[in-house]
Each structure stands twice: as C-alpha cells, then as structure tokens.
Short mmCIF file of C-alpha atoms (C1' of nucleotides) in Angstrom, two decimals:
data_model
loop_
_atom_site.label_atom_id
_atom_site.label_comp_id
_atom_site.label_asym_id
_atom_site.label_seq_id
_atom_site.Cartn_x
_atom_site.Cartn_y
_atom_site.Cartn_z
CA UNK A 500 115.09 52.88 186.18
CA UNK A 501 114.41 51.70 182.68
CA UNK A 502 113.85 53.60 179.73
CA UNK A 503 111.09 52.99 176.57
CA UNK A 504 109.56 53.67 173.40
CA UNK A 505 106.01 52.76 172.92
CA UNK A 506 104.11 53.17 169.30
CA UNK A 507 100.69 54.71 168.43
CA UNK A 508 99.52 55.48 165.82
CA UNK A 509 97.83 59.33 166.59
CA UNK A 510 94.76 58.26 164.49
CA UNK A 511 93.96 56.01 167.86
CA UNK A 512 95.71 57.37 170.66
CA UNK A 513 97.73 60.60 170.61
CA UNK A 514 99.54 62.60 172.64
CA UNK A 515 96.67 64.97 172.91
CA UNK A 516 94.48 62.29 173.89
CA UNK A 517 97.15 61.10 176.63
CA UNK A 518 97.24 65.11 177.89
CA UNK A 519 93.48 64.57 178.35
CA UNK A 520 92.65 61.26 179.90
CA UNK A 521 95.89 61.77 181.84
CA UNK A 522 96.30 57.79 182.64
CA UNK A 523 96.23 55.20 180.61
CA UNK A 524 95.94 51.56 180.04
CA UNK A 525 98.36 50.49 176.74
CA UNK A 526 95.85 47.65 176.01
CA UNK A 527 96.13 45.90 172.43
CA UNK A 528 99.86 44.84 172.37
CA UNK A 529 99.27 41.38 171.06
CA UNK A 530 103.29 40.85 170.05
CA UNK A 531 105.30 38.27 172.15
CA UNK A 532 108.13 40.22 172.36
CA UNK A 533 106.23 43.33 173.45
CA UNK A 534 104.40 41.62 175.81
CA UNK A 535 107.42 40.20 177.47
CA UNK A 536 108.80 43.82 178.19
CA UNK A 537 105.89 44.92 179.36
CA UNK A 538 104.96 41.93 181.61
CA UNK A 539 108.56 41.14 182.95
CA UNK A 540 110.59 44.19 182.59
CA UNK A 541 108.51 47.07 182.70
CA UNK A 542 108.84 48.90 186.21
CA UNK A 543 106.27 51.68 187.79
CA UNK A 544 108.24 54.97 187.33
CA UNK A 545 109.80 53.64 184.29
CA UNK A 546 110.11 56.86 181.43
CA UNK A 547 108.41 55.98 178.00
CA UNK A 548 108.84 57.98 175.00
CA UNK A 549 105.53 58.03 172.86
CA UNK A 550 106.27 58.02 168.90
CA UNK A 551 103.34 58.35 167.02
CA UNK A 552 103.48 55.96 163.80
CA UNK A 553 101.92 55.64 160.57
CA UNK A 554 100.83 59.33 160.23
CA UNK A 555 101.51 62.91 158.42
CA UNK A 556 104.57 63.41 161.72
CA UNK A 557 106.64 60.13 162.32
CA UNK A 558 108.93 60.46 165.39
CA UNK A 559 108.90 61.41 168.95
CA UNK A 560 105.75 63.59 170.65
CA UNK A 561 105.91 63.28 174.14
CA UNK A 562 107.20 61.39 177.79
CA UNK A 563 104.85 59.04 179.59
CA UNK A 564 105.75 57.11 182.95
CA UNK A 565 104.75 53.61 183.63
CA UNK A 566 101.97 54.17 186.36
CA UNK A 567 100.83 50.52 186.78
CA UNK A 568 102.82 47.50 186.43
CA UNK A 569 101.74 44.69 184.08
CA UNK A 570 98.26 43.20 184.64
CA UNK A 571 95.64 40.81 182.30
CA UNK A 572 94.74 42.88 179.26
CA UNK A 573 90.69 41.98 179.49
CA UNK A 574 89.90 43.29 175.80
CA UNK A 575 91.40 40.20 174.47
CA UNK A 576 88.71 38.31 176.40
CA UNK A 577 86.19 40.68 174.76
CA UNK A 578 84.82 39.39 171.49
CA UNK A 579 83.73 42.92 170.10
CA UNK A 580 87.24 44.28 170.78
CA UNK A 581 89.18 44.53 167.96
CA UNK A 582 92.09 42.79 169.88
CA UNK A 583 89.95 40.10 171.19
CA UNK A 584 92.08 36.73 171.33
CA UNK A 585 89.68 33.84 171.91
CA UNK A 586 93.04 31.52 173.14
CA UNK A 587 93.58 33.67 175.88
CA UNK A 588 92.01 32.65 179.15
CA UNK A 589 90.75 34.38 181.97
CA UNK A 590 91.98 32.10 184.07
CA UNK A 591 95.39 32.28 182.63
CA UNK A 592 95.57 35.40 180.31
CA UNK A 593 97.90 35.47 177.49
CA UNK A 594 98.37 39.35 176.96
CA UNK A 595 99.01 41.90 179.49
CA UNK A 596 99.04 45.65 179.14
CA UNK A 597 100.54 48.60 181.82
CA UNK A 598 99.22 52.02 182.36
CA UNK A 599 101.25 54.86 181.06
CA UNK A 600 101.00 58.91 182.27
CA UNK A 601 101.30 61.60 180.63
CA UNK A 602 104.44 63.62 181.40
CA UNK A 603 104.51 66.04 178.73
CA UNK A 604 104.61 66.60 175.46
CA UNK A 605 108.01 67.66 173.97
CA UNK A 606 108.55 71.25 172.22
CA UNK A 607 108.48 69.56 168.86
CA UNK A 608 108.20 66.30 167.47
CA UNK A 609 111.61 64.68 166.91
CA UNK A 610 110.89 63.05 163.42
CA UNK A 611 112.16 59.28 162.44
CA UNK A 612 113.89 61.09 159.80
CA UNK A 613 115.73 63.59 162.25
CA UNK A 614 116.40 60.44 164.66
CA UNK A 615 118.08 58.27 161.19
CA UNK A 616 120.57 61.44 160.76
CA UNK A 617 122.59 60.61 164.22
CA UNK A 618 125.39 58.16 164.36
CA UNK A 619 124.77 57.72 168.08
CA UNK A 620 121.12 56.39 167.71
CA UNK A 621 122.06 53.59 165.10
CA UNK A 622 121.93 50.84 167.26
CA UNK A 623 118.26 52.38 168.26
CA UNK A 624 115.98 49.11 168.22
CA UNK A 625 113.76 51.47 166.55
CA UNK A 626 115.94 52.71 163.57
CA UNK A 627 116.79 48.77 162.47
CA UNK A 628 115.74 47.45 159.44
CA UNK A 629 112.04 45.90 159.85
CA UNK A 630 111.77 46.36 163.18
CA UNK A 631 107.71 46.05 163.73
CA UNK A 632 108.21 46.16 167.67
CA UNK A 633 105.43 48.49 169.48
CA UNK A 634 107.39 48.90 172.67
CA UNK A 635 111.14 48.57 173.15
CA UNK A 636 113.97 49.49 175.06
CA UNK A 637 116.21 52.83 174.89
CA UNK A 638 119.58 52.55 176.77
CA UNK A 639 119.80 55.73 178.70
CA UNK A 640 122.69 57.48 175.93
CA UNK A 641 120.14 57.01 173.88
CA UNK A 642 117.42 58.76 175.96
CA UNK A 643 120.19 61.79 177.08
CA UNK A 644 120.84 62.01 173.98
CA UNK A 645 117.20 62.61 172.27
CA UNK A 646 116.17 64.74 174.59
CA UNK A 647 119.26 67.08 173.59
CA UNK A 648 117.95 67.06 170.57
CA UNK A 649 114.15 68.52 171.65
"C1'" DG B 294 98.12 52.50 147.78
"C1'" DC B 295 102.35 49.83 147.61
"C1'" DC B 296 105.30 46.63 149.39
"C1'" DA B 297 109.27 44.82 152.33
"C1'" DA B 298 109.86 42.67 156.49
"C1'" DC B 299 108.33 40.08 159.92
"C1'" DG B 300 105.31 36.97 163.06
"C1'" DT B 301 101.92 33.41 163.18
"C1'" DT B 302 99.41 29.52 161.61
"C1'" DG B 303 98.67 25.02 160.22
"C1'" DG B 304 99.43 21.07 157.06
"C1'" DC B 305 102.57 17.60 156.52
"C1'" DG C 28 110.09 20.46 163.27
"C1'" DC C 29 109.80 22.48 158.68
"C1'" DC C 30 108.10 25.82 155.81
"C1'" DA C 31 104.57 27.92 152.64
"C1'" DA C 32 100.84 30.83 153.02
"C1'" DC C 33 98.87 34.42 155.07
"C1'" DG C 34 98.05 38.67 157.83
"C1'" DT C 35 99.99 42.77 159.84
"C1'" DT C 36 103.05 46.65 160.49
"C1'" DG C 37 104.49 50.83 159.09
"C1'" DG C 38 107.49 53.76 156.11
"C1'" DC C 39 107.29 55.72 151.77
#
DNA sequence: GCCAACGTTGGC
DNA sequence: GCCAACGTTGGC
C-alpha cells in the first residue's frame, strides 16, 4: 500500500465536489514526473491526500483512494479541452490519468503553513523548495504523522 | 498581481 | 547536446 498527495486547485475540483460526484477521473496531469507515478506506481486501494492549491486555504482537505488504475487520459486527444495535447496519440497515448474516491474530508484543513512548522515533514516532497509536482509520494511517517495532526 | 522556480521547446 | 526563451505553477 502506497501513500499520495494529489493537487487541486478548489476553484476546479474540490473536496466538496469529490463528496458529490463520489468517483473521479484525475484527468489533466500533463507533468512527466506525475504521470510516471500515476501510470507505473499508483495501485487501486492506494490512500491519496487531496491539498487544495492556489486558494484563500492552502493545505490538506480530505482522503481519496485510488479506485482505477492508470488508463489513456482521452481529453488530451480532445481539441476543445483545455489539456488537449495534439502529440499524443490514440494509438499510443502520452498521458494517463486514475480515478480517485472520496474517503472523507478531514475535521479541518491542515494548512501548508501548519505542515512547514514540523521537523518531521521536512523531507515532505511537498514542503521543498519549488516543488511544482501535482501528485507525489508520502512515506507512511509522514502520512501517521499528518493525520495526528487533524 | 508579482515573481521565483521549474519544465519544455526549438534553434543552432 | 546545449541553452535561451518561454510558459506554467503556485505561494505570497
């Protein structure tokens, strides 16, 4: 069992949103090094913390599970989505996306600021200097030990 | 709205 | 293969 973070900025998808469509596909990732995770490492059953980025409440909302695996992410073969990619092919697709589940949402948001304060979270991919990454790993200490915080 | 940090692109 | 230019991310 592996454990993630996964941006959003709540302007597009929220935590409230994810309460209400239940399931979701995390389509849009168009980051090498995101896609990687989620095509070759990301496992159904897999916990996910949502942070909600570039907003009023920066931090940590809510717990997802990975409910599909990675497959083709087909609105970067759609030229009115925003995310379209005309080099990625059908027949051999460049981006893939998973589908998360809402688990719940957490008592309160656990701010970046909160997160910065704790010596044990330094090495957090998510707390290093311009890190841009929209999903990444969290070792399991780190995942015990945020949702102590909650 | 600003801007630092980073990834990508494309000319050479 | 280098690297300057550019676009994007995302905190502040």
């Amino acid at each position: 069992m592996q454990y993630w973070l996964m941006k959003s900025e709540p302007s597009e998808f929220s935590i409230d949103d994810l309460k209400r469509v239940k399931v979701e596909p995390w389509d849009g990732v168009r980051n090498y090094q995101a896609r990687n995770m989620m095509r070759d490492d990301m496992k159904k059953g897999d916990l996910a913390f949502l942070y909600h980025s570039n907003c009023d409440e920066i931090g940590i909302v809510g717990v997802m599970t990975i409910a599909r695996e990675a497959y083709p992410d087909h609105t970067a073969f759609d030229p009115d989505d925003n995310h379209y990619d005309p080099k990625s092919d059908p027949d051999n697709p460049r981006w893939f996306m998973v589908d998360v589940r809402y688990k719940r949402k957490l008592k309160r948001v656990i701010t970046l600021n909160e997160l910065k304060q704790h010596r044990a979270l330094a090495d957090m991919t998510l707390l290093r200097k311009g890190n841009r990454l929209s999903v990444m790993s969290v070792t399991r200490k780190q995942w015990d030990y945020i949702l102590e915080l909650e």
